[in-house]
CSV table of C-alpha atoms in Angstrom, one decimal:
chain,number,residue,atom,x,y,z
A,1,MET,CA,102.6,-275.9,79.5
A,2,VAL,CA,100.1,-275.6,76.7
A,3,ARG,CA,99.1,-272.1,77.3
A,4,SER,CA,102.7,-271.3,76.0
A,5,VAL,CA,101.7,-273.2,72.2
A,6,GLU,CA,98.6,-271.1,72.6
A,7,ARG,CA,100.1,-267.9,73.2
A,8,VAL,CA,102.7,-268.4,70.4
A,9,GLY,CA,99.9,-269.5,67.9
A,10,GLN,CA,98.0,-266.0,69.1
A,11,SER,CA,100.9,-263.8,68.4
A,12,ARG,CA,101.6,-261.3,66.1
A,13,LEU,CA,103.5,-263.0,63.8
A,14,SER,CA,102.2,-263.7,60.3
A,15,GLY,CA,102.8,-266.4,57.8
A,16,ALA,CA,104.4,-269.6,59.1
A,17,GLU,CA,106.4,-267.9,62.2
A,18,PRO,CA,103.9,-268.8,65.1
A,19,GLN,CA,103.6,-272.5,64.0
A,20,ARG,CA,107.4,-272.6,63.9
A,21,ARG,CA,107.9,-271.1,67.3
A,22,ALA,CA,104.9,-273.4,68.8
A,23,ASP,CA,106.6,-276.4,67.3
A,24,ALA,CA,110.3,-275.3,69.2
A,25,PHE,CA,108.4,-274.4,72.4
A,26,ALA,CA,106.3,-277.8,72.7
A,27,ALA,CA,109.7,-279.5,72.5
A,28,ILE,CA,111.1,-277.1,75.0
A,29,ASP,CA,108.3,-278.0,77.2
A,30,GLY,CA,108.0,-281.6,76.6
A,31,LEU,CA,105.0,-281.4,74.4
A,32,PRO,CA,104.2,-283.7,71.2
A,33,GLU,CA,106.0,-281.6,68.3
A,34,ARG,CA,102.7,-282.5,66.2
A,35,GLU,CA,99.6,-284.4,67.1
A,36,GLY,CA,100.3,-288.3,67.5
A,37,THR,CA,104.1,-287.9,68.2
A,38,GLU,CA,106.2,-288.8,71.3
A,39,PRO,CA,107.1,-286.2,73.9
A,40,SER,CA,110.8,-285.1,74.3
A,41,THR,CA,112.6,-286.2,77.4
A,42,GLU,CA,115.1,-283.3,77.6
A,43,LYS,CA,114.9,-281.7,80.8
A,44,ARG,CA,115.2,-277.9,80.5
A,45,SER,CA,115.3,-275.5,83.4
A,46,PRO,CA,112.2,-273.4,84.7
A,47,GLY,CA,114.3,-270.1,83.9
A,48,PHE,CA,114.0,-271.3,80.2
A,49,SER,CA,110.5,-272.3,80.0
A,50,ARG,CA,110.1,-268.7,81.9
A,51,LEU,CA,111.8,-267.0,78.6
A,52,THR,CA,110.3,-268.7,75.9
A,53,ASN,CA,106.4,-267.8,77.6
A,54,MET,CA,107.2,-264.1,78.4
A,55,GLU,CA,105.6,-263.0,75.4
A,56,ASP,CA,102.0,-262.0,76.7
A,57,ASP,CA,103.7,-262.1,80.2
A,58,THR,CA,105.6,-258.2,80.9
A,59,SER,CA,106.3,-258.6,84.0
A,60,ALA,CA,109.9,-258.7,85.2
A,61,ARG,CA,111.3,-260.1,88.9
A,62,THR,CA,112.1,-257.5,91.0
A,63,LEU,CA,115.8,-257.2,92.8
A,64,ALA,CA,114.1,-258.3,96.2
A,65,GLU,CA,112.4,-261.1,94.4
A,66,GLY,CA,115.9,-262.2,92.9
A,67,LEU,CA,117.6,-261.8,96.1
A,68,ALA,CA,115.1,-263.8,98.0
A,69,GLU,CA,116.1,-267.5,96.2
A,70,PRO,CA,119.0,-269.2,97.2
A,71,ARG,CA,122.2,-268.5,95.0
A,72,ARG,CA,124.6,-271.3,94.6
A,73,HIS,CA,127.5,-268.9,93.5
A,74,ARG,CA,127.0,-266.0,95.8
A,75,ASP,CA,127.6,-264.9,99.0
A,76,MET,CA,124.4,-263.7,99.9
A,77,ASP,CA,125.0,-261.7,103.1
A,78,LEU,CA,127.9,-260.2,101.2
A,79,ALA,CA,125.4,-259.3,98.9
A,80,LEU,CA,123.5,-257.2,100.7
A,81,GLU,CA,126.5,-254.5,102.2
A,82,PRO,CA,126.9,-251.5,100.5
A,83,MET,CA,129.5,-251.3,98.0
A,84,ASP,CA,132.9,-250.1,99.0
A,85,ASN,CA,133.9,-248.8,95.3
A,86,PHE,CA,130.1,-246.9,94.6
A,87,ALA,CA,129.9,-242.7,95.1
A,88,SER,CA,126.9,-241.2,94.3
A,89,THR,CA,126.2,-237.0,94.5
A,90,PRO,CA,123.5,-235.7,97.1
A,91,GLY,CA,121.0,-233.7,95.8
A,92,GLY,CA,121.7,-234.8,92.4
A,93,PRO,CA,118.7,-236.0,89.9
A,94,ASN,CA,118.8,-239.9,90.7
A,95,GLY,CA,121.8,-239.4,93.3
A,96,GLN,CA,123.7,-238.5,89.6
A,97,PRO,CA,126.6,-238.2,88.4
A,98,LEU,CA,127.7,-242.1,89.8
A,99,SER,CA,130.9,-243.0,89.9
A,100,PHE,CA,132.1,-246.7,90.3
A,101,TRP,CA,136.0,-247.9,90.6
A,102,ALA,CA,137.4,-251.3,91.0
A,103,ALA,CA,136.3,-253.5,93.5
A,104,TRP,CA,139.9,-254.4,94.6
A,105,ASP,CA,142.8,-252.9,94.7
A,106,LEU,CA,146.1,-252.8,93.1
A,107,ASP,CA,148.0,-254.8,96.2
A,108,ASP,CA,145.1,-257.3,97.0
A,109,ARG,CA,147.1,-259.9,94.0
A,110,PRO,CA,150.5,-260.4,93.1
A,111,ARG,CA,150.9,-258.1,90.0
A,112,ARG,CA,152.9,-260.1,86.9
A,113,ILE,CA,153.8,-258.1,83.7
A,114,ALA,CA,153.1,-259.9,80.2
A,115,LEU,CA,154.3,-258.5,76.8
A,116,LEU,CA,152.0,-258.8,74.4
A,117,LEU,CA,153.2,-259.2,70.7
A,118,ASP,CA,150.1,-258.3,68.7
A,119,ASP,CA,149.9,-259.9,65.0
A,120,CYS,CA,153.8,-259.9,64.8
A,121,GLN,CA,153.7,-262.6,62.2
A,122,GLU,CA,155.6,-262.7,58.7
A,123,GLU,CA,152.4,-261.8,56.6
A,124,TYR,CA,152.9,-258.5,58.4
A,125,ARG,CA,157.0,-258.1,57.5
A,126,PRO,CA,156.5,-256.1,55.0
A,127,TYR,CA,154.2,-253.0,56.8
A,128,ALA,CA,156.8,-253.6,60.0
A,129,GLU,CA,160.1,-253.6,59.1
A,130,ASP,CA,160.8,-249.8,60.7
A,131,ILE,CA,159.6,-251.5,64.2
A,132,LEU,CA,161.3,-255.1,64.2
A,133,PRO,CA,164.7,-253.5,65.7
A,134,LYS,CA,162.6,-252.1,68.5
A,135,LEU,CA,160.4,-255.3,69.0
A,136,VAL,CA,163.3,-257.5,68.9
A,137,GLU,CA,164.7,-255.2,71.9
A,138,LEU,CA,161.5,-255.6,73.8
A,139,VAL,CA,161.6,-259.3,73.4
A,140,ASP,CA,164.9,-260.0,74.5
A,141,ALA,CA,164.6,-257.8,77.8
A,142,PHE,CA,161.7,-259.8,78.4
A,143,ARG,CA,163.4,-263.3,78.0
A,144,THR,CA,166.2,-261.9,80.2
A,145,ALA,CA,163.5,-261.0,82.6
A,146,GLN,CA,161.9,-264.1,82.4
A,147,SER,CA,165.1,-266.0,83.2
A,148,GLY,CA,164.7,-264.3,86.6
A,149,SER,CA,161.2,-264.2,87.3
A,150,ASP,CA,158.0,-266.7,86.8
A,151,GLY,CA,156.0,-263.7,86.9
A,152,VAL,CA,156.9,-262.4,83.4
A,153,GLU,CA,155.3,-264.0,80.6
A,154,ILE,CA,155.6,-263.3,76.5
A,155,VAL,CA,152.1,-263.9,74.3
A,156,TRP,CA,152.2,-263.5,70.9
A,157,SER,CA,149.1,-263.0,69.1
A,158,SER,CA,148.8,-263.5,65.4
A,159,TRP,CA,145.7,-263.5,62.5
A,160,THR,CA,145.1,-266.6,60.5
A,161,ARG,CA,141.8,-265.7,58.5
A,162,THR,CA,142.0,-266.4,54.9
A,163,PHE,CA,139.4,-265.7,52.5
A,164,ASP,CA,137.9,-269.6,52.3
A,165,ASP,CA,138.0,-270.3,56.1
A,166,GLY,CA,134.4,-270.7,55.8
A,167,ILE,CA,134.0,-268.4,58.8
A,168,SER,CA,131.8,-264.7,58.7
A,169,ASN,CA,131.8,-262.4,61.2
A,170,ALA,CA,132.3,-259.0,62.4
A,171,MET,CA,135.5,-258.6,61.0
A,172,ASP,CA,134.6,-259.5,57.5
A,173,ARG,CA,131.5,-257.1,57.4
A,174,TRP,CA,133.8,-254.6,59.0
A,175,TYR,CA,136.2,-254.8,55.9
A,176,GLY,CA,133.6,-255.8,53.4
A,177,PRO,CA,133.9,-258.1,50.4
A,178,LYS,CA,135.9,-256.3,48.1
A,179,GLY,CA,139.4,-255.7,47.9
A,180,LEU,CA,140.9,-259.1,47.1
A,181,ARG,CA,142.2,-259.0,43.9
A,182,PRO,CA,145.7,-261.7,43.7
A,183,GLU,CA,147.5,-259.2,41.9
A,184,GLU,CA,146.7,-256.5,44.5
A,185,PRO,CA,145.4,-257.7,47.5
A,186,GLU,CA,143.7,-254.6,49.9
A,187,ASN,CA,141.4,-256.4,52.1
A,188,ALA,CA,143.1,-256.6,55.9
A,189,ALA,CA,140.7,-259.6,57.4
A,190,TYR,CA,142.3,-261.7,55.3
A,191,MET,CA,146.2,-262.9,54.8
A,192,PHE,CA,147.6,-263.1,52.1
A,193,THR,CA,151.0,-265.1,51.7
């Protein structure tokens, strides 16, 4: 287990980063974080330790090695059968082009239908006035169908981001930090009411 700490210390990382990683790996492996401290009692999976020690270990398990171990949530006999939903091109380079399709047929499961009303909310009313009558027709038709079948659903999604919600994600990066003027808001990442 000490090897993981030594490997990190010999890494190409500069500054305090090697020591920070060494401390992190030591804690993961149950070693003292610093001289004189108690080992961590937290259990980690062998796979996690394997990942933390990969800096100098460039070997990867082969598919055969992965299949050799029991897998609790896999039917291993079924896993070894050829795919019914795959085709390759004989004589093509590496069998290419390759084709894949769903491993199930439409008749395999009962089909249900749903109406998804995406972002149909009051904040968008000014932008959606022209399509509202058609949306009402759709909702009415689905509600009528719902009364006769449990296989019909109506799903509403809504957007509730506000400028001060503390979230920062890909949508914020996509729209950028501008366009938040109270007198003329433009940034579509947020709701303005």
